[in-house]
XYZ file of C-alpha atoms in Angstrom:
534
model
C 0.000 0.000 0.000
C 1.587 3.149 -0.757
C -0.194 6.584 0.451
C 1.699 9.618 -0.389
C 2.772 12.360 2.391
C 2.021 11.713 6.304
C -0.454 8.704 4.982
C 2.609 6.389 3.899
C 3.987 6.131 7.314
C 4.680 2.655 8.962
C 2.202 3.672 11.725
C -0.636 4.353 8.994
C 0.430 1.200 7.122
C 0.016 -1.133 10.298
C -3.328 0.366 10.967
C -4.322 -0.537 7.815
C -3.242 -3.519 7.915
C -4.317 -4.443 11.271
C -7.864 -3.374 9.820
C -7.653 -5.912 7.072
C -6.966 -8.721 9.203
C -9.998 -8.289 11.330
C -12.395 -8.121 8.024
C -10.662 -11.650 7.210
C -11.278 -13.025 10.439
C -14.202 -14.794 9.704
C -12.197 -16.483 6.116
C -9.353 -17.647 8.347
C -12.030 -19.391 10.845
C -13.839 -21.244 7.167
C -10.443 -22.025 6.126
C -9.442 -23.487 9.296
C -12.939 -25.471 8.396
C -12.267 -26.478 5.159
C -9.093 -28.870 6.051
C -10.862 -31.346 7.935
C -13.578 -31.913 5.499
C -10.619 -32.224 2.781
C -8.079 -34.341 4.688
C -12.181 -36.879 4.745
C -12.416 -36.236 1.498
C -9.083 -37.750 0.730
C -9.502 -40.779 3.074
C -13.101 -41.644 1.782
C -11.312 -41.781 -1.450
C -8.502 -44.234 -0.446
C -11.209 -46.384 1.380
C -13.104 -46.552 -1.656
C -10.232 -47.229 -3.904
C -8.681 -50.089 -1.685
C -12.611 -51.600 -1.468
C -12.492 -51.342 -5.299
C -9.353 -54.198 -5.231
C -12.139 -56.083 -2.128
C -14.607 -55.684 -4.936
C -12.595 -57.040 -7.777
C -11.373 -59.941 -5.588
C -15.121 -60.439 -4.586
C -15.802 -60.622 -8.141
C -13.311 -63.771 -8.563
C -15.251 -65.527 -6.840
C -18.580 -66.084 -8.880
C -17.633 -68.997 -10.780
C -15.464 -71.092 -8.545
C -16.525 -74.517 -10.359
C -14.472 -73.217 -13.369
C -11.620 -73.689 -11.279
C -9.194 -76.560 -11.718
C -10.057 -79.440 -9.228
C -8.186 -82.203 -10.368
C -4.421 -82.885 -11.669
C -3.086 -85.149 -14.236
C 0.683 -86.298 -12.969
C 2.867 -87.636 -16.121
C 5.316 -90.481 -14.397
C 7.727 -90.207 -17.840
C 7.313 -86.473 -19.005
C 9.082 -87.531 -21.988
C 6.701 -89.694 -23.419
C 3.270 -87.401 -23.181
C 1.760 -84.952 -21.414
C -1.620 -84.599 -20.014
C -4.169 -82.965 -18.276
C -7.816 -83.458 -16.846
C -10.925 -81.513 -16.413
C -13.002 -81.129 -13.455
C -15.026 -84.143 -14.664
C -12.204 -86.737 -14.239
C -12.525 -89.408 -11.619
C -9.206 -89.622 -9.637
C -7.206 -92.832 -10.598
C -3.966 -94.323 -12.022
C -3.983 -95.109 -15.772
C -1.187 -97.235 -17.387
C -0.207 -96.184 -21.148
C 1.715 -97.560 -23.513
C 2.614 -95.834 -26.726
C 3.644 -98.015 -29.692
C 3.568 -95.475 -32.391
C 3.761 -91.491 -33.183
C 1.009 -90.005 -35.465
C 2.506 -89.245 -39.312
C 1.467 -87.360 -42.223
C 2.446 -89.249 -45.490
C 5.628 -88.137 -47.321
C 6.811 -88.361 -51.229
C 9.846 -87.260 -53.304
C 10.670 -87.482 -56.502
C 13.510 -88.400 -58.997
C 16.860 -85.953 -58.946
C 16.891 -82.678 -61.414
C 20.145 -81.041 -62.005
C 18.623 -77.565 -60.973
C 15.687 -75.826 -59.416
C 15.280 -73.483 -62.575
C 15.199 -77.372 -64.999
C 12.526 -77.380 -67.343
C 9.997 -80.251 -66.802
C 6.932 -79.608 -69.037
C 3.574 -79.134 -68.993
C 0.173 -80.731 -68.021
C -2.152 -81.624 -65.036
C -0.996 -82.571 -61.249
C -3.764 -83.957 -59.753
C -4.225 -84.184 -55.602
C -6.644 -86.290 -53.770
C -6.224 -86.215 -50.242
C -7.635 -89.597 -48.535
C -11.507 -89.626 -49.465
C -11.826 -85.926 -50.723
C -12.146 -84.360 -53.833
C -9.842 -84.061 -56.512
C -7.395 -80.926 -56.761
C -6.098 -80.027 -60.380
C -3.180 -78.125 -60.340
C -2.611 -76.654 -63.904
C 0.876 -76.586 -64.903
C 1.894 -74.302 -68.458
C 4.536 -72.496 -69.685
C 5.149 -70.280 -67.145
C 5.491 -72.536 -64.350
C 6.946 -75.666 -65.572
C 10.409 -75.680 -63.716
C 10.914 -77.798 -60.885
C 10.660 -74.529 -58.490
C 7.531 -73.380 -60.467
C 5.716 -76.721 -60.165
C 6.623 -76.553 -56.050
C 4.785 -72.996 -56.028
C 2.138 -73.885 -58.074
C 1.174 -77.123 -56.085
C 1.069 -74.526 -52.306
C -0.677 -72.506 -54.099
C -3.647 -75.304 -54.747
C -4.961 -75.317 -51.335
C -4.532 -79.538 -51.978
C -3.995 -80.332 -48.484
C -0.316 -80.977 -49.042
C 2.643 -78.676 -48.974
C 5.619 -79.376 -51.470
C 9.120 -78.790 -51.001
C 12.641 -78.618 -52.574
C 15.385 -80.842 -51.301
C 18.643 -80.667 -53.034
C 20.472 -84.427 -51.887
C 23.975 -83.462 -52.881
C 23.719 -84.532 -56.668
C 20.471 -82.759 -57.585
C 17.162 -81.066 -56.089
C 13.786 -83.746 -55.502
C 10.466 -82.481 -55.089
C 8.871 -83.517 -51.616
C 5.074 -83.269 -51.345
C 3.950 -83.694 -47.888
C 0.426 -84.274 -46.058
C -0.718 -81.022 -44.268
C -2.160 -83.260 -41.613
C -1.102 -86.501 -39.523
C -3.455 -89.498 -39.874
C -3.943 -92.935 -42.069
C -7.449 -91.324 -43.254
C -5.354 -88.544 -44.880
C -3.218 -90.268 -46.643
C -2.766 -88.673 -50.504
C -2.496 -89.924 -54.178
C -0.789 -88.553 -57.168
C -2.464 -88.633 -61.068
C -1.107 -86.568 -63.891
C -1.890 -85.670 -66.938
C 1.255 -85.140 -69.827
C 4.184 -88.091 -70.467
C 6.499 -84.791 -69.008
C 5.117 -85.040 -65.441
C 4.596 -88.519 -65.233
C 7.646 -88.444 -62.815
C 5.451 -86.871 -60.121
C 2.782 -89.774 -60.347
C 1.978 -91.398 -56.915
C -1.303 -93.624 -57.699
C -2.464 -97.493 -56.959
C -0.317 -99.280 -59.485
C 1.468 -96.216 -60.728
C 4.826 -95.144 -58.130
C 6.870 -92.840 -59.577
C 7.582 -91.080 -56.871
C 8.566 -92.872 -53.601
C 6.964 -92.741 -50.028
C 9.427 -92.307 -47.777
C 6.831 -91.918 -45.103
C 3.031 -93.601 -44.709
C 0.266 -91.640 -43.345
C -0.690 -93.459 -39.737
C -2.490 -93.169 -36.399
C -1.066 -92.363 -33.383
C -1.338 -95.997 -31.442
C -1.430 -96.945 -27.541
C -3.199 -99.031 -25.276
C -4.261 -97.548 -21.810
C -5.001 -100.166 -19.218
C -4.627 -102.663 -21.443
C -7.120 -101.580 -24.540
C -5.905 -100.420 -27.690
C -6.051 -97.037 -28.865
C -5.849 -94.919 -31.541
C -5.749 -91.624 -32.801
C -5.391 -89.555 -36.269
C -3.287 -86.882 -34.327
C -0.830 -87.651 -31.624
C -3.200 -86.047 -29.284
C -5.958 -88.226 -27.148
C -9.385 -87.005 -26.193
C -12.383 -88.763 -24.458
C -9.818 -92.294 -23.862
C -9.795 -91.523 -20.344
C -13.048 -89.913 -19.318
C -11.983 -85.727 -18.382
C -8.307 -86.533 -19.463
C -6.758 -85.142 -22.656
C -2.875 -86.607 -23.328
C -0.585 -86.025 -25.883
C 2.450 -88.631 -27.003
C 5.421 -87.158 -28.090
C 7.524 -90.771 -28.178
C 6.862 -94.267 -27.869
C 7.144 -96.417 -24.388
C 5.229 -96.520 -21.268
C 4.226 -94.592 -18.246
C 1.515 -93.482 -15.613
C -0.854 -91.389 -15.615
C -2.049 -90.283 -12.149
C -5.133 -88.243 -11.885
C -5.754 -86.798 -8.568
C -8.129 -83.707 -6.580
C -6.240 -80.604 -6.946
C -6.427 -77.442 -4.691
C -3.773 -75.459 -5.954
C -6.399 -72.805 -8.214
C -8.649 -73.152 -4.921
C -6.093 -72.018 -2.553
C -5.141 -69.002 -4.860
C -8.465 -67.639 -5.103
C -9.432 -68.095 -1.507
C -5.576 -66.558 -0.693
C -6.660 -63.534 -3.177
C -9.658 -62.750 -1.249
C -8.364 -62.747 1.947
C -5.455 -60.271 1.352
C -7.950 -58.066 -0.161
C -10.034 -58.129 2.302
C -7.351 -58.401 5.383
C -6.051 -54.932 3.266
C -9.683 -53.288 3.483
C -10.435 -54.001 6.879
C -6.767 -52.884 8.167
C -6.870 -49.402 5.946
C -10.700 -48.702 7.687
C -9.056 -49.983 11.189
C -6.285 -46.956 10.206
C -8.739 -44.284 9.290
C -10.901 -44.904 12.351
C -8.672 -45.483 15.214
C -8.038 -43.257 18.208
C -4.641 -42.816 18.987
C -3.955 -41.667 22.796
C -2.024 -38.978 24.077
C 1.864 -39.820 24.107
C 1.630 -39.008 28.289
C -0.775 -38.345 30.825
C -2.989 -35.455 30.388
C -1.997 -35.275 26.601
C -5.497 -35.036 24.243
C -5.080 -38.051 21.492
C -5.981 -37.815 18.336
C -8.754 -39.835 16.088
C -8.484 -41.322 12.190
C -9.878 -38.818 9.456
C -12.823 -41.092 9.327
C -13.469 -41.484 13.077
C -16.795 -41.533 13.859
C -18.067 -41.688 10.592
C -21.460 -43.766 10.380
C -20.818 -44.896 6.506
C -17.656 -46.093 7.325
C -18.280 -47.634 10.440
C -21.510 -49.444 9.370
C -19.619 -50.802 6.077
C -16.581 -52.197 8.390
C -19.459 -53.677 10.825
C -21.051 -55.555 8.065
C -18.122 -57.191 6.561
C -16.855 -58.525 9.769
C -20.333 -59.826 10.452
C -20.473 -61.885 6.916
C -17.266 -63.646 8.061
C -18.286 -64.388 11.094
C -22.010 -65.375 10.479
C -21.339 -67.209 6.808
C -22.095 -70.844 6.240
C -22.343 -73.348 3.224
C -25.118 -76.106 3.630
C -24.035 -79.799 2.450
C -26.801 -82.306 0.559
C -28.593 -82.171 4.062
C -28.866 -78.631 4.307
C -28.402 -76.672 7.487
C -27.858 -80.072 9.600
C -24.428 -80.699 8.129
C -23.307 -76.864 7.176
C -19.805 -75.765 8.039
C -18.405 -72.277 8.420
C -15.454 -70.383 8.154
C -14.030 -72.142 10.961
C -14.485 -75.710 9.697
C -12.036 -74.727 7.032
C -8.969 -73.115 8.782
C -10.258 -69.500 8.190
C -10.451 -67.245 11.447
C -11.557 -63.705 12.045
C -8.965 -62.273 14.572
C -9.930 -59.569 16.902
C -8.094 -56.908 14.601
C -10.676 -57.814 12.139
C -8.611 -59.628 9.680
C -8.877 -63.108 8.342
C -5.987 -65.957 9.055
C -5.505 -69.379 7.142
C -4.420 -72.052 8.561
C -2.630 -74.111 5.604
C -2.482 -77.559 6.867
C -6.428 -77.208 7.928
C -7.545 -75.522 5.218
C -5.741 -78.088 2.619
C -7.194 -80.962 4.864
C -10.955 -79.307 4.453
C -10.598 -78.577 0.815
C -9.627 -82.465 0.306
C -12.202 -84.010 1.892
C -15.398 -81.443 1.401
C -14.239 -79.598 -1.872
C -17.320 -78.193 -3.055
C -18.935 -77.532 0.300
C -15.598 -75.493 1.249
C -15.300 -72.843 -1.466
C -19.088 -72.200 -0.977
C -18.565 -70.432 1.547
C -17.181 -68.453 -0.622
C -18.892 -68.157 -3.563
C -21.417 -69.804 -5.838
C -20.442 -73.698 -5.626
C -22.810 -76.706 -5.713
C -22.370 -80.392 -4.756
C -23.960 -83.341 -5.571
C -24.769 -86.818 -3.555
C -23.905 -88.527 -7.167
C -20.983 -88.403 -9.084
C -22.875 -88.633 -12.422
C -24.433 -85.262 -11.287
C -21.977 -82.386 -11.359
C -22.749 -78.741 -10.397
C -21.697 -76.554 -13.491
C -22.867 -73.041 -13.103
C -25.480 -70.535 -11.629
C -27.030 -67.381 -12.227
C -26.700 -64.287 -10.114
C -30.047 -64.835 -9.135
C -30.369 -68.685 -8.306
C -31.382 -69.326 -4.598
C -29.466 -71.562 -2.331
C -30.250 -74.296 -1.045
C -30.708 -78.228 -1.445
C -32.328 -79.873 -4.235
C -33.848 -83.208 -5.911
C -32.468 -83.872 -9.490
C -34.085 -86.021 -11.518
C -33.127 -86.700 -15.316
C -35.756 -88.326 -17.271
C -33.300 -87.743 -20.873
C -29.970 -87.751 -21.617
C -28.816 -88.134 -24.944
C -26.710 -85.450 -27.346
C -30.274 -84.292 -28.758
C -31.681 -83.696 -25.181
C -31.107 -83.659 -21.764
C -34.248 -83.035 -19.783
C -35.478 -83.588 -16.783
C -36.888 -81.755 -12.896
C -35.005 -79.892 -10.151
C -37.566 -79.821 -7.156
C -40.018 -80.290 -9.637
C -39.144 -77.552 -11.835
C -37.820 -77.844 -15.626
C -34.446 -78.309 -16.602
C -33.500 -78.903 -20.325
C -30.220 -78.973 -22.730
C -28.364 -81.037 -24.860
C -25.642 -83.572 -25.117
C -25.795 -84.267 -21.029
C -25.868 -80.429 -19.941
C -28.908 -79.090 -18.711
C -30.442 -75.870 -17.199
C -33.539 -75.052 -14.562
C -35.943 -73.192 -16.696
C -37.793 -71.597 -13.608
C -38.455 -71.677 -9.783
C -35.412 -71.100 -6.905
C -33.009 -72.949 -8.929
C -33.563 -70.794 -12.183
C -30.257 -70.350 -13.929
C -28.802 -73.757 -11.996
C -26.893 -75.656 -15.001
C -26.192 -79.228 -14.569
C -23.821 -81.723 -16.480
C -25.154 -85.242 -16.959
C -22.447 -88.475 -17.215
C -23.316 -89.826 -20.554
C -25.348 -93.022 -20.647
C -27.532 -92.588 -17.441
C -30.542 -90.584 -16.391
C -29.738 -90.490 -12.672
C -31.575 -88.807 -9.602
C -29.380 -87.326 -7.034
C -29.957 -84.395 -4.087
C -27.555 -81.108 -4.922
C -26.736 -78.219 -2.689
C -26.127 -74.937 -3.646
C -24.362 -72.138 -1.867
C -23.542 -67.976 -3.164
C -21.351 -67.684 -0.061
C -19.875 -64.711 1.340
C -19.661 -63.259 -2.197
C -23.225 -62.164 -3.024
C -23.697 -60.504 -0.077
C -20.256 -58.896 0.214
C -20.705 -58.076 -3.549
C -23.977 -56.466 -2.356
C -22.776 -54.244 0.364
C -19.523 -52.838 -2.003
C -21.775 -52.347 -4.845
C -23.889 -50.006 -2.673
C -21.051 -48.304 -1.364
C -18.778 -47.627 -4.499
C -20.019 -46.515 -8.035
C -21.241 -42.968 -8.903
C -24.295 -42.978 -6.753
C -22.776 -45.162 -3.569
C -22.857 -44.227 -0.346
C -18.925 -43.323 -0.528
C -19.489 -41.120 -2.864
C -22.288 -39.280 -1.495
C -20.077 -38.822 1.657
C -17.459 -37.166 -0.212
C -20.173 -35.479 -2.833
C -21.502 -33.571 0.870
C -18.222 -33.138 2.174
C -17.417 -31.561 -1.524
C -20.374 -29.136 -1.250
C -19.818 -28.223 2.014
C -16.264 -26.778 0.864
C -18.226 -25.116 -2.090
C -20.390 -23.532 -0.065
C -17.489 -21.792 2.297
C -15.832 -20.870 -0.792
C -18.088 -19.058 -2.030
C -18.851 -17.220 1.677
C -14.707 -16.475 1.783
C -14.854 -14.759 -1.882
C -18.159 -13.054 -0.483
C -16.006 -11.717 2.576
C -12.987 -11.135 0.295
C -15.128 -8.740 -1.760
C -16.305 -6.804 1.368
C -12.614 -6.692 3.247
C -11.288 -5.195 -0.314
C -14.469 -2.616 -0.231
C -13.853 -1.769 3.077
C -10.309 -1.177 2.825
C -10.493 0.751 -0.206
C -12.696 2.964 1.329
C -10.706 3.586 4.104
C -7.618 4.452 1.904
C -10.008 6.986 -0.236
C -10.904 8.877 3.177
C -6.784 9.341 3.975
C -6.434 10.489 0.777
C -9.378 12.818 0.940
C -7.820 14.064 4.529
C -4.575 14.358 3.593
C -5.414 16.589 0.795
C -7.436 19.427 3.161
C -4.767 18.642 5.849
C -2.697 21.402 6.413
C -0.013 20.592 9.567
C 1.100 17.082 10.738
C -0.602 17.496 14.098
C -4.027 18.358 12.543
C -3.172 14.965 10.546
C -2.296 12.900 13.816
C -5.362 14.560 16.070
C -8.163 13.609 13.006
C -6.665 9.881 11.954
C -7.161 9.370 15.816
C -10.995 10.410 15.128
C -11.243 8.336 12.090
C -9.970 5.126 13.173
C -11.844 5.707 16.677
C -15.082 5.267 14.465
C -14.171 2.604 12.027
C -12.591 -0.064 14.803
C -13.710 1.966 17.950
C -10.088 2.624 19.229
C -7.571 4.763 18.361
C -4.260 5.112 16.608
C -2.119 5.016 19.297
C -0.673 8.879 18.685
């Protein structure tokens, strides 16, 4: 501020100044407001961010029968691999393999170059039972290299090759695929290409490899296959050979995907409950008489009721078994404890021992996961809104055209052994059906903790939760003092410049120093009541 004559003095300027400060008394006080609501603001977002990773975790747990639940173990690695589905019946299979899968092989007689001139005519293709493939050959493509491009060019089902043998260059014509049913034949047309021929009577060019089946015996019984890969020999298994001789395979329950999932959820939610623990807690005074201090989110009802109902679903969640409530377990039952910090431990060894013996009853506790009293009943999916609970199956059909039958009387329908409930509790409940039998058998059903945890975080997170409406009111409230501190603003920088106009006005019809002194007291004595101290 800068005031010419008598009016720029340092006394005048603190006056001022000390003026100002009292017209922004009441914005200090709103800003001294505001950082509360900001520093909740800011935790209400980390809560909702770190229940965001709860929710995603939550999420993971919907369709826990897609899991892997059984293991295939290879005794010679060397020899084939396999795996198994969650339809495979534990057992040890014995498999011998006596021969690799092949695709049929053919070369012809030596030409002194790639660029030699053969002729011209037709190369005809016939892969196993399929149609004929003409592959033209003229002028300008009758060279041994021109002949290879023209014939994988066809689209025959063989690929052709040059190989030179260290006196000349044979062309090699190859099946695309393994398999005696696709073995190949050679016709041409033209005495120049009659080199190439590879018919039933008619060898010009030699096989140095047959077209055959991959063959084995498992348990004993032969086996075969057009591809080195098995499917369906071992009911849920899938192997493939990659050399002859024999081994084991050992199929057995699995609970490695299990114990991943279940380990997900718990850190997510042991990180949750910990971070609302942090933002809530009341931290005493270092020594007697010292006030403590409380989390940013002390207090707070959302908070608090959201951290109240997730410890109550672990502690209150159970999973009925094919007698319902009379044999349910809970959290306990499988190794899982809520501590008093409100965090979940595992015990390993239990937890492994539970998920051995009671697989399916286990993880539905956690999330939708159904068990049946016969093994040619599985559990194979749910909707989001299929009830739990215990239910009669009873096929009527099974065949690949339909499967059909009632689930506590209701509908179920599908094909080739999979069928769904049409209506009732169970709508949405899918079934798979062992082929060959039309069984009856009592399932159980359980959402476990998921739906309802997957309830409460969907009504606290997403643009209209109760999170956000917290920080939406906490937001507003900050609005609303900004606007009353620019209000104030307006009116200190009013009031101010009206006091500098009337020193300027004064100072102008002042005429002596002590006139000056002996009126500012008078002024300032009417805008604070006080004076201006000489």
């Amino acid at each position: 501020m800068s005031l010419s004559g008598i009016l720029s003095s340092s006394q005048i300027t603190s006056l001022i100044t000390a003026a100002e400060n009292q017209y922004n008394a009441p914005v200090k006080i709103l800003q001294g407001q505001e950082i509360p609501l900001q520093t909740q603001i800011s935790a209400l977002g980390n809560i909702s961010s770190i229940l965001a990773s709860l929710q995603s975790a939550t999420q993971g747990l919907d369709n826990l029968s897609a899991l892997a639940q059984t293991q295939a173990t290879v005794g010679n690695s060397s020899i084939l691999s396999a795996s198994a589905n969650n339809t495979a019946q534990s057992g040890t299979y014995q498999v011998t393999v006596s021969g690799l899968a092949a695709a049929q092989s053919l070369y012809s007689q030596d030409f002194s170059s790639q660029n030699t001139t053969v002729g011209t005519g037709t190369i005809g293709i016939t892969v196993g039972s399929g149609t004929t493939v003409n592959v033209q050959i003229s002028s300008t493509n009758n060279t041994l290299a021109g002949i290879e491009n023209a014939i994988n060019g066809a689209g025959a089902g063989v690929s052709a090759s040059l190989v030179y043998d260290g006196t000349g260059y044979r062309l090699v014509v190859a099946g695309n695929q393994t398999g005696a049913a696709n073995s190949f034949t050679i016709s041409t047309t033209g005495s120049a290409l009659s080199g190439f021929t590879y018919t039933s009577g008619t060898t010009t060019m030699t096989e140095s490899q047959s077209a055959q089946n991959a063959s084995a015996t498992v348990n004993g019984i032969a086996v075969t296959s057009a591809t080195n890969s098995f499917s369906g020999t071992i009911p849920g298994v899938s192997f493939a050979v990659s050399a002859t001789g024999s081994t084991t395979i050992d199929v057995s329950p699995s609970s490695t995907a299990a114990k991943t999932a279940i380990a997900n959820f718990v850190n997510a939610f042991n990180a949750a409950s910990t971070a609302i623990q942090k933002a809530t807690a009341y931290t005493p005074g270092a020594a007697s008489g010292q006030s403590g201090s409380g989390g940013p989110l002390m207090g707070n009802p959302i908070i608090s009721s959201i951290e109240n109902q997730m410890l109550s679903l672990i502690s209150t969640t159970t999973a009925g078994g094919v007698s319902g409530g009379a044999d349910a377990i809970g959290f306990g039952n499988a190794g899982i404890t809520l501590t008093s910090s409100g965090t979940i431990t595992i015990d390993s060894a239990a937890l492994t021992s539970a998920l051995s013996t009671n697989y399916n009853q286990v993880l539905g506790l956690f999330g939708a996961m159904g068990g049946s009293s016969n093994p040619n009943v599985q559990y194979a999916g749910s909707a989001a809104g299929t009830v739990a609970g215990v239910y009669t199956v009873n096929v009527t059909t099974n065949s690949s055209a339909l499967t059909s039958g009632t689930v506590n009387g209701y509908s179920a329908s599908g094909t080739n052994g999979s069928m769904t409930v049409e209506n009732g509790p169970a709508q949405g409940l899918s079934l798979n059906i062992a082929p060959g039998v039309s069984p009856t058998a009592t399932l159980f059903f359980n959402q476990g903790v998921a739906q309802r945890l997957g309830s409460l975080l969907n009504s606290a997170l997403g643009t209209n939760g109760t999170l956000q409406q917290a920080e939406n009111s906490d937001q507003n409230q900050i609005t609303a003092m900004n606007k009353q501190i620019t209000s104030y603003e307006k009116t200190t920088q009013a009031q101010i410049q009206a006091m500098i106009a009337q020193f300027s006005a004064y100072e102008n019809a002042s005429s002596s120093a002590g006139q000056t002194s002996n009126e500012l007291n008078a002024i300032f004595s009417n805008l604070f009541g006080g004076s201006s101290g000489g």
